[in-house]
Amino acid sequence: MSFAITAFLTLFVVIDPVGLMPIFITLAGKHPAEEQNRIARQAVLIAAAILLVFALLGEWLLRYLEISIEAFQITGGILLLKIAVDMVFGPVEQETVEEEKEALTIEDVSVFPLAIPLLAGPGTFASILILTAKAHDPLSLAIVLAIAAVVLLIAYVLFRLSKQLADFLGHTGILVVTRLLGILLAALAVQYIIDGTIVVLRNALGLLQA
Protein backbone atom coordinates (compact mmCIF):
# COMPACT_ATOMS: atom_id res chain seq x y z
CA MET A 1 0.00 0.00 0.00
CA SER A 2 2.85 2.40 0.85
CA PHE A 3 4.52 1.69 -2.50
CA ALA A 4 1.24 2.21 -4.35
CA ILE A 5 0.60 5.55 -2.61
CA THR A 6 4.14 6.73 -3.36
CA ALA A 7 3.80 5.69 -7.01
CA PHE A 8 0.47 7.48 -7.36
CA LEU A 9 1.67 10.69 -5.75
CA THR A 10 4.86 10.71 -7.83
CA LEU A 11 3.14 10.17 -11.18
CA PHE A 12 0.22 12.45 -10.37
CA VAL A 13 2.50 15.30 -9.37
CA VAL A 14 4.89 14.82 -12.30
CA ILE A 15 2.20 14.54 -14.97
CA ASP A 16 0.16 17.26 -13.20
CA PRO A 17 -3.25 16.80 -14.90
CA VAL A 18 -4.63 19.87 -13.10
CA GLY A 19 -1.85 22.08 -14.40
CA LEU A 20 -2.37 20.78 -17.94
CA MET A 21 -6.00 21.92 -18.04
CA PRO A 22 -5.34 25.52 -19.13
CA ILE A 23 -2.82 24.29 -21.71
CA PHE A 24 -5.40 21.91 -23.15
CA ILE A 25 -7.96 24.70 -23.31
CA THR A 26 -5.50 26.92 -25.18
CA LEU A 27 -4.47 24.21 -27.64
CA ALA A 28 -7.83 22.54 -28.28
CA GLY A 29 -10.35 25.15 -27.17
CA LYS A 30 -10.88 26.47 -30.69
CA HIS A 31 -12.09 23.04 -31.86
CA PRO A 32 -15.66 21.70 -31.53
CA ALA A 33 -16.43 19.54 -28.50
CA GLU A 34 -16.28 16.30 -30.49
CA GLU A 35 -12.81 17.18 -31.85
CA GLN A 36 -11.63 18.14 -28.35
CA ASN A 37 -12.69 14.72 -27.11
CA ARG A 38 -10.75 13.04 -29.93
CA ILE A 39 -7.63 15.08 -29.18
CA ALA A 40 -7.84 14.25 -25.47
CA ARG A 41 -8.38 10.54 -26.13
CA GLN A 42 -5.56 10.27 -28.67
CA ALA A 43 -3.07 12.20 -26.54
CA VAL A 44 -3.69 9.97 -23.52
CA LEU A 45 -3.49 6.74 -25.56
CA ILE A 46 -0.21 7.77 -27.21
CA ALA A 47 1.28 8.75 -23.85
CA ALA A 48 0.13 5.43 -22.33
CA ALA A 49 1.78 3.43 -25.12
CA ILE A 50 5.06 5.32 -24.75
CA LEU A 51 5.13 4.90 -20.97
CA LEU A 52 4.29 1.19 -21.23
CA VAL A 53 7.24 0.57 -23.56
CA PHE A 54 9.51 2.64 -21.35
CA ALA A 55 8.39 0.83 -18.20
CA LEU A 56 9.04 -2.61 -19.74
CA LEU A 57 12.30 -1.83 -21.57
CA GLY A 58 13.77 1.04 -19.56
CA GLU A 59 15.67 -1.15 -17.08
CA TRP A 60 17.13 -3.22 -19.94
CA LEU A 61 18.25 -0.01 -21.63
CA LEU A 62 20.07 1.09 -18.47
CA ARG A 63 21.86 -2.24 -18.25
CA TYR A 64 22.80 -2.05 -21.92
CA LEU A 65 24.29 1.42 -21.38
CA GLU A 66 25.92 0.24 -18.13
CA ILE A 67 24.14 2.87 -16.05
CA SER A 68 23.35 1.87 -12.47
CA ILE A 69 19.84 2.36 -11.20
CA GLU A 70 21.27 4.43 -8.34
CA ALA A 71 22.91 6.83 -10.81
CA PHE A 72 19.65 7.13 -12.72
CA GLN A 73 17.74 7.56 -9.46
CA ILE A 74 19.95 10.47 -8.39
CA THR A 75 19.80 12.01 -11.86
CA GLY A 76 16.03 11.53 -11.99
CA GLY A 77 15.71 13.13 -8.56
CA ILE A 78 17.69 16.18 -9.69
CA LEU A 79 15.54 16.44 -12.82
CA LEU A 80 12.32 16.16 -10.82
CA LEU A 81 13.63 18.76 -8.37
CA LYS A 82 14.17 21.16 -11.29
CA ILE A 83 10.60 20.55 -12.46
CA ALA A 84 9.33 21.10 -8.90
CA VAL A 85 11.20 24.40 -8.57
CA ASP A 86 9.69 25.56 -11.87
CA MET A 87 6.22 24.57 -10.65
CA VAL A 88 6.63 26.50 -7.40
CA PHE A 89 8.27 29.67 -8.71
CA GLY A 90 6.51 29.98 -12.03
CA PRO A 91 8.89 29.56 -15.02
CA VAL A 92 6.67 26.69 -16.14
CA GLU A 93 4.26 29.30 -17.47
CA GLN A 94 6.95 30.75 -19.73
CA GLU A 95 7.73 27.32 -21.15
CA THR A 96 4.06 26.69 -21.64
CA VAL A 97 3.62 29.84 -23.71
CA GLU A 98 6.45 28.75 -26.00
CA GLU A 99 4.98 25.28 -26.37
CA GLU A 100 1.58 26.74 -27.13
CA LYS A 101 2.96 29.04 -29.86
CA GLU A 102 4.78 26.14 -31.49
CA ALA A 103 1.74 23.91 -31.20
CA LEU A 104 -0.45 26.44 -32.98
CA THR A 105 1.57 25.92 -36.18
CA ILE A 106 0.50 22.28 -36.49
CA GLU A 107 -2.95 20.80 -36.94
CA ASP A 108 -3.02 17.88 -34.52
CA VAL A 109 -1.81 18.83 -31.04
CA SER A 110 -2.56 15.40 -29.56
CA VAL A 111 0.93 14.08 -30.32
CA PHE A 112 2.90 17.27 -29.70
CA PRO A 113 2.85 18.87 -27.24
CA LEU A 114 0.07 17.04 -25.36
CA ALA A 115 1.30 13.42 -25.48
CA ILE A 116 4.96 14.42 -25.75
CA PRO A 117 6.35 16.11 -23.69
CA LEU A 118 3.45 17.25 -21.48
CA LEU A 119 2.02 13.84 -20.54
CA ALA A 120 5.03 11.64 -21.31
CA GLY A 121 8.06 13.83 -20.76
CA PRO A 122 11.52 13.45 -19.19
CA GLY A 123 10.18 13.76 -15.65
CA THR A 124 7.61 11.04 -16.27
CA PHE A 125 10.23 8.77 -17.85
CA ALA A 126 12.53 9.23 -14.85
CA SER A 127 9.70 8.51 -12.40
CA ILE A 128 8.59 5.39 -14.29
CA LEU A 129 12.13 4.00 -14.37
CA ILE A 130 12.71 4.69 -10.68
CA LEU A 131 9.39 3.11 -9.70
CA THR A 132 9.82 0.04 -11.90
CA ALA A 133 13.34 -0.43 -10.48
CA LYS A 134 11.78 -0.54 -7.01
CA ALA A 135 9.20 -3.10 -8.21
CA HIS A 136 10.92 -6.34 -7.24
CA ASP A 137 8.08 -8.63 -8.29
CA PRO A 138 5.45 -8.82 -11.07
CA LEU A 139 2.71 -7.58 -8.72
CA SER A 140 4.62 -4.37 -7.92
CA LEU A 141 5.29 -3.80 -11.61
CA ALA A 142 1.59 -4.31 -12.34
CA ILE A 143 0.78 -1.77 -9.62
CA VAL A 144 3.06 0.83 -11.25
CA LEU A 145 1.49 0.26 -14.68
CA ALA A 146 -2.03 0.34 -13.23
CA ILE A 147 -1.35 3.58 -11.36
CA ALA A 148 0.15 5.16 -14.48
CA ALA A 149 -3.03 4.18 -16.33
CA VAL A 150 -5.18 5.68 -13.55
CA VAL A 151 -3.28 8.99 -13.62
CA LEU A 152 -3.60 9.17 -17.41
CA LEU A 153 -7.32 8.39 -17.08
CA ILE A 154 -7.62 11.27 -14.60
CA ALA A 155 -5.85 13.49 -17.13
CA TYR A 156 -8.33 12.40 -19.81
CA VAL A 157 -11.32 13.16 -17.58
CA LEU A 158 -9.90 16.56 -16.66
CA PHE A 159 -9.27 17.31 -20.34
CA ARG A 160 -12.91 16.51 -21.04
CA LEU A 161 -13.99 18.75 -18.17
CA SER A 162 -11.21 21.32 -18.57
CA LYS A 163 -13.39 24.29 -19.45
CA GLN A 164 -15.81 23.73 -16.58
CA LEU A 165 -13.03 23.09 -14.05
CA ALA A 166 -11.00 26.09 -15.23
CA ASP A 167 -14.05 28.31 -14.82
CA PHE A 168 -14.60 26.89 -11.32
CA LEU A 169 -10.99 27.12 -10.08
CA GLY A 170 -10.06 30.27 -11.92
CA HIS A 171 -6.53 31.23 -12.87
CA THR A 172 -5.54 31.77 -9.22
CA GLY A 173 -6.93 28.41 -8.14
CA ILE A 174 -4.96 26.56 -10.82
CA LEU A 175 -1.77 28.37 -9.80
CA VAL A 176 -2.30 27.47 -6.15
CA VAL A 177 -2.84 23.78 -6.95
CA THR A 178 0.21 23.71 -9.23
CA ARG A 179 2.45 25.24 -6.55
CA LEU A 180 1.22 22.85 -3.86
CA LEU A 181 1.95 19.91 -6.17
CA GLY A 182 5.38 21.41 -6.85
CA ILE A 183 6.26 21.44 -3.15
CA LEU A 184 5.20 17.80 -2.84
CA LEU A 185 7.22 16.85 -5.92
CA ALA A 186 10.29 18.62 -4.48
CA ALA A 187 10.08 16.50 -1.33
CA LEU A 188 9.76 13.30 -3.38
CA ALA A 189 12.70 14.34 -5.59
CA VAL A 190 14.94 14.95 -2.57
CA GLN A 191 13.96 11.55 -1.19
CA TYR A 192 14.98 9.91 -4.49
CA ILE A 193 18.37 11.66 -4.33
CA ILE A 194 18.87 10.60 -0.70
CA ASP A 195 17.94 6.96 -1.40
CA GLY A 196 20.29 6.72 -4.38
CA THR A 197 23.14 8.45 -2.55
CA ILE A 198 22.84 6.12 0.46
CA VAL A 199 23.19 3.05 -1.78
CA VAL A 200 26.18 4.55 -3.62
CA LEU A 201 27.94 5.45 -0.36
CA ARG A 202 27.18 2.02 1.12
CA ASN A 203 28.65 0.27 -1.93
CA ALA A 204 31.72 2.54 -1.88
CA LEU A 205 32.24 1.84 1.83
CA GLY A 206 31.96 -1.88 1.16
CA LEU A 207 34.66 -1.69 -1.52
CA LEU A 208 36.97 0.25 0.81
CA GLN A 209 36.52 -2.29 3.59
CA ALA A 210 37.17 -5.15 1.16
Coordinates of C-alpha atoms in Angstrom, one line a residue:
M1 CA 0.0 0.0 0.0
S2 CA 2.8 2.4 0.9
F3 CA 4.5 1.7 -2.5
A4 CA 1.2 2.2 -4.3
I5 CA 0.6 5.5 -2.6
T6 CA 4.1 6.7 -3.4
A7 CA 3.8 5.7 -7.0
F8 CA 0.5 7.5 -7.4
L9 CA 1.7 10.7 -5.7
T10 CA 4.9 10.7 -7.8
L11 CA 3.1 10.2 -11.2
F12 CA 0.2 12.5 -10.4
V13 CA 2.5 15.3 -9.4
V14 CA 4.9 14.8 -12.3
I15 CA 2.2 14.5 -15.0
D16 CA 0.2 17.3 -13.2
P17 CA -3.2 16.8 -14.9
V18 CA -4.6 19.9 -13.1
G19 CA -1.9 22.1 -14.4
L20 CA -2.4 20.8 -17.9
M21 CA -6.0 21.9 -18.0
P22 CA -5.3 25.5 -19.1
I23 CA -2.8 24.3 -21.7
F24 CA -5.4 21.9 -23.2
I25 CA -8.0 24.7 -23.3
T26 CA -5.5 26.9 -25.2
L27 CA -4.5 24.2 -27.6
A28 CA -7.8 22.5 -28.3
G29 CA -10.3 25.1 -27.2
K30 CA -10.9 26.5 -30.7
H31 CA -12.1 23.0 -31.9
P32 CA -15.7 21.7 -31.5
A33 CA -16.4 19.5 -28.5
E34 CA -16.3 16.3 -30.5
E35 CA -12.8 17.2 -31.8
Q36 CA -11.6 18.1 -28.4
N37 CA -12.7 14.7 -27.1
R38 CA -10.8 13.0 -29.9
I39 CA -7.6 15.1 -29.2
A40 CA -7.8 14.3 -25.5
R41 CA -8.4 10.5 -26.1
Q42 CA -5.6 10.3 -28.7
A43 CA -3.1 12.2 -26.5
V44 CA -3.7 10.0 -23.5
L45 CA -3.5 6.7 -25.6
I46 CA -0.2 7.8 -27.2
A47 CA 1.3 8.7 -23.9
A48 CA 0.1 5.4 -22.3
A49 CA 1.8 3.4 -25.1
I50 CA 5.1 5.3 -24.7
L51 CA 5.1 4.9 -21.0
L52 CA 4.3 1.2 -21.2
V53 CA 7.2 0.6 -23.6
F54 CA 9.5 2.6 -21.4
A55 CA 8.4 0.8 -18.2
L56 CA 9.0 -2.6 -19.7
L57 CA 12.3 -1.8 -21.6
G58 CA 13.8 1.0 -19.6
E59 CA 15.7 -1.1 -17.1
W60 CA 17.1 -3.2 -19.9
L61 CA 18.2 0.0 -21.6
L62 CA 20.1 1.1 -18.5
R63 CA 21.9 -2.2 -18.3
Y64 CA 22.8 -2.0 -21.9
L65 CA 24.3 1.4 -21.4
E66 CA 25.9 0.2 -18.1
I67 CA 24.1 2.9 -16.0
S68 CA 23.4 1.9 -12.5
I69 CA 19.8 2.4 -11.2
E70 CA 21.3 4.4 -8.3
A71 CA 22.9 6.8 -10.8
F72 CA 19.6 7.1 -12.7
Q73 CA 17.7 7.6 -9.5
I74 CA 20.0 10.5 -8.4
T75 CA 19.8 12.0 -11.9
G76 CA 16.0 11.5 -12.0
G77 CA 15.7 13.1 -8.6
I78 CA 17.7 16.2 -9.7
L79 CA 15.5 16.4 -12.8
L80 CA 12.3 16.2 -10.8
L81 CA 13.6 18.8 -8.4
K82 CA 14.2 21.2 -11.3
I83 CA 10.6 20.6 -12.5
A84 CA 9.3 21.1 -8.9
V85 CA 11.2 24.4 -8.6
D86 CA 9.7 25.6 -11.9
M87 CA 6.2 24.6 -10.6
V88 CA 6.6 26.5 -7.4
F89 CA 8.3 29.7 -8.7
G90 CA 6.5 30.0 -12.0
P91 CA 8.9 29.6 -15.0
V92 CA 6.7 26.7 -16.1
E93 CA 4.3 29.3 -17.5
Q94 CA 6.9 30.8 -19.7
E95 CA 7.7 27.3 -21.1
T96 CA 4.1 26.7 -21.6
V97 CA 3.6 29.8 -23.7
E98 CA 6.5 28.8 -26.0
E99 CA 5.0 25.3 -26.4
E100 CA 1.6 26.7 -27.1
K101 CA 3.0 29.0 -29.9
E102 CA 4.8 26.1 -31.5
A103 CA 1.7 23.9 -31.2
L104 CA -0.5 26.4 -33.0
T105 CA 1.6 25.9 -36.2
I106 CA 0.5 22.3 -36.5
E107 CA -3.0 20.8 -36.9
D108 CA -3.0 17.9 -34.5
V109 CA -1.8 18.8 -31.0
S110 CA -2.6 15.4 -29.6
V111 CA 0.9 14.1 -30.3
F112 CA 2.9 17.3 -29.7
P113 CA 2.9 18.9 -27.2
L114 CA 0.1 17.0 -25.4
A115 CA 1.3 13.4 -25.5
I116 CA 5.0 14.4 -25.8
P117 CA 6.3 16.1 -23.7
L118 CA 3.5 17.3 -21.5
L119 CA 2.0 13.8 -20.5
A120 CA 5.0 11.6 -21.3
G121 CA 8.1 13.8 -20.8
P122 CA 11.5 13.4 -19.2
G123 CA 10.2 13.8 -15.7
T124 CA 7.6 11.0 -16.3
F125 CA 10.2 8.8 -17.9
A126 CA 12.5 9.2 -14.9
S127 CA 9.7 8.5 -12.4
I128 CA 8.6 5.4 -14.3
L129 CA 12.1 4.0 -14.4
I130 CA 12.7 4.7 -10.7
L131 CA 9.4 3.1 -9.7
T132 CA 9.8 0.0 -11.9
A133 CA 13.3 -0.4 -10.5
K134 CA 11.8 -0.5 -7.0
A135 CA 9.2 -3.1 -8.2
H136 CA 10.9 -6.3 -7.2
D137 CA 8.1 -8.6 -8.3
P138 CA 5.5 -8.8 -11.1
L139 CA 2.7 -7.6 -8.7
S140 CA 4.6 -4.4 -7.9
L141 CA 5.3 -3.8 -11.6
A142 CA 1.6 -4.3 -12.3
I143 CA 0.8 -1.8 -9.6
V144 CA 3.1 0.8 -11.3
L145 CA 1.5 0.3 -14.7
A146 CA -2.0 0.3 -13.2
I147 CA -1.4 3.6 -11.4
A148 CA 0.1 5.2 -14.5
A149 CA -3.0 4.2 -16.3
V150 CA -5.2 5.7 -13.5
V151 CA -3.3 9.0 -13.6
L152 CA -3.6 9.2 -17.4
L153 CA -7.3 8.4 -17.1
I154 CA -7.6 11.3 -14.6
A155 CA -5.9 13.5 -17.1
Y156 CA -8.3 12.4 -19.8
V157 CA -11.3 13.2 -17.6
L158 CA -9.9 16.6 -16.7
F159 CA -9.3 17.3 -20.3
R160 CA -12.9 16.5 -21.0
L161 CA -14.0 18.8 -18.2
S162 CA -11.2 21.3 -18.6
K163 CA -13.4 24.3 -19.5
Q164 CA -15.8 23.7 -16.6
L165 CA -13.0 23.1 -14.1
A166 CA -11.0 26.1 -15.2
D167 CA -14.0 28.3 -14.8
F168 CA -14.6 26.9 -11.3
L169 CA -11.0 27.1 -10.1
G170 CA -10.1 30.3 -11.9
H171 CA -6.5 31.2 -12.9
T172 CA -5.5 31.8 -9.2
G173 CA -6.9 28.4 -8.1
I174 CA -5.0 26.6 -10.8
L175 CA -1.8 28.4 -9.8
V176 CA -2.3 27.5 -6.1
V177 CA -2.8 23.8 -6.9
T178 CA 0.2 23.7 -9.2
R179 CA 2.5 25.2 -6.6
L180 CA 1.2 22.9 -3.9
L181 CA 1.9 19.9 -6.2
G182 CA 5.4 21.4 -6.9
I183 CA 6.3 21.4 -3.1
L184 CA 5.2 17.8 -2.8
L185 CA 7.2 16.9 -5.9
A186 CA 10.3 18.6 -4.5
A187 CA 10.1 16.5 -1.3
L188 CA 9.8 13.3 -3.4
A189 CA 12.7 14.3 -5.6
V190 CA 14.9 15.0 -2.6
Q191 CA 14.0 11.5 -1.2
Y192 CA 15.0 9.9 -4.5
I193 CA 18.4 11.7 -4.3
I194 CA 18.9 10.6 -0.7
D195 CA 17.9 7.0 -1.4
G196 CA 20.3 6.7 -4.4
T197 CA 23.1 8.4 -2.5
I198 CA 22.8 6.1 0.5
V199 CA 23.2 3.1 -1.8
V200 CA 26.2 4.6 -3.6
L201 CA 27.9 5.4 -0.4
R202 CA 27.2 2.0 1.1
N203 CA 28.6 0.3 -1.9
A204 CA 31.7 2.5 -1.9
L205 CA 32.2 1.8 1.8
G206 CA 32.0 -1.9 1.2
L207 CA 34.7 -1.7 -1.5
L208 CA 37.0 0.3 0.8
Q209 CA 36.5 -2.3 3.6
A210 CA 37.2 -5.1 1.2

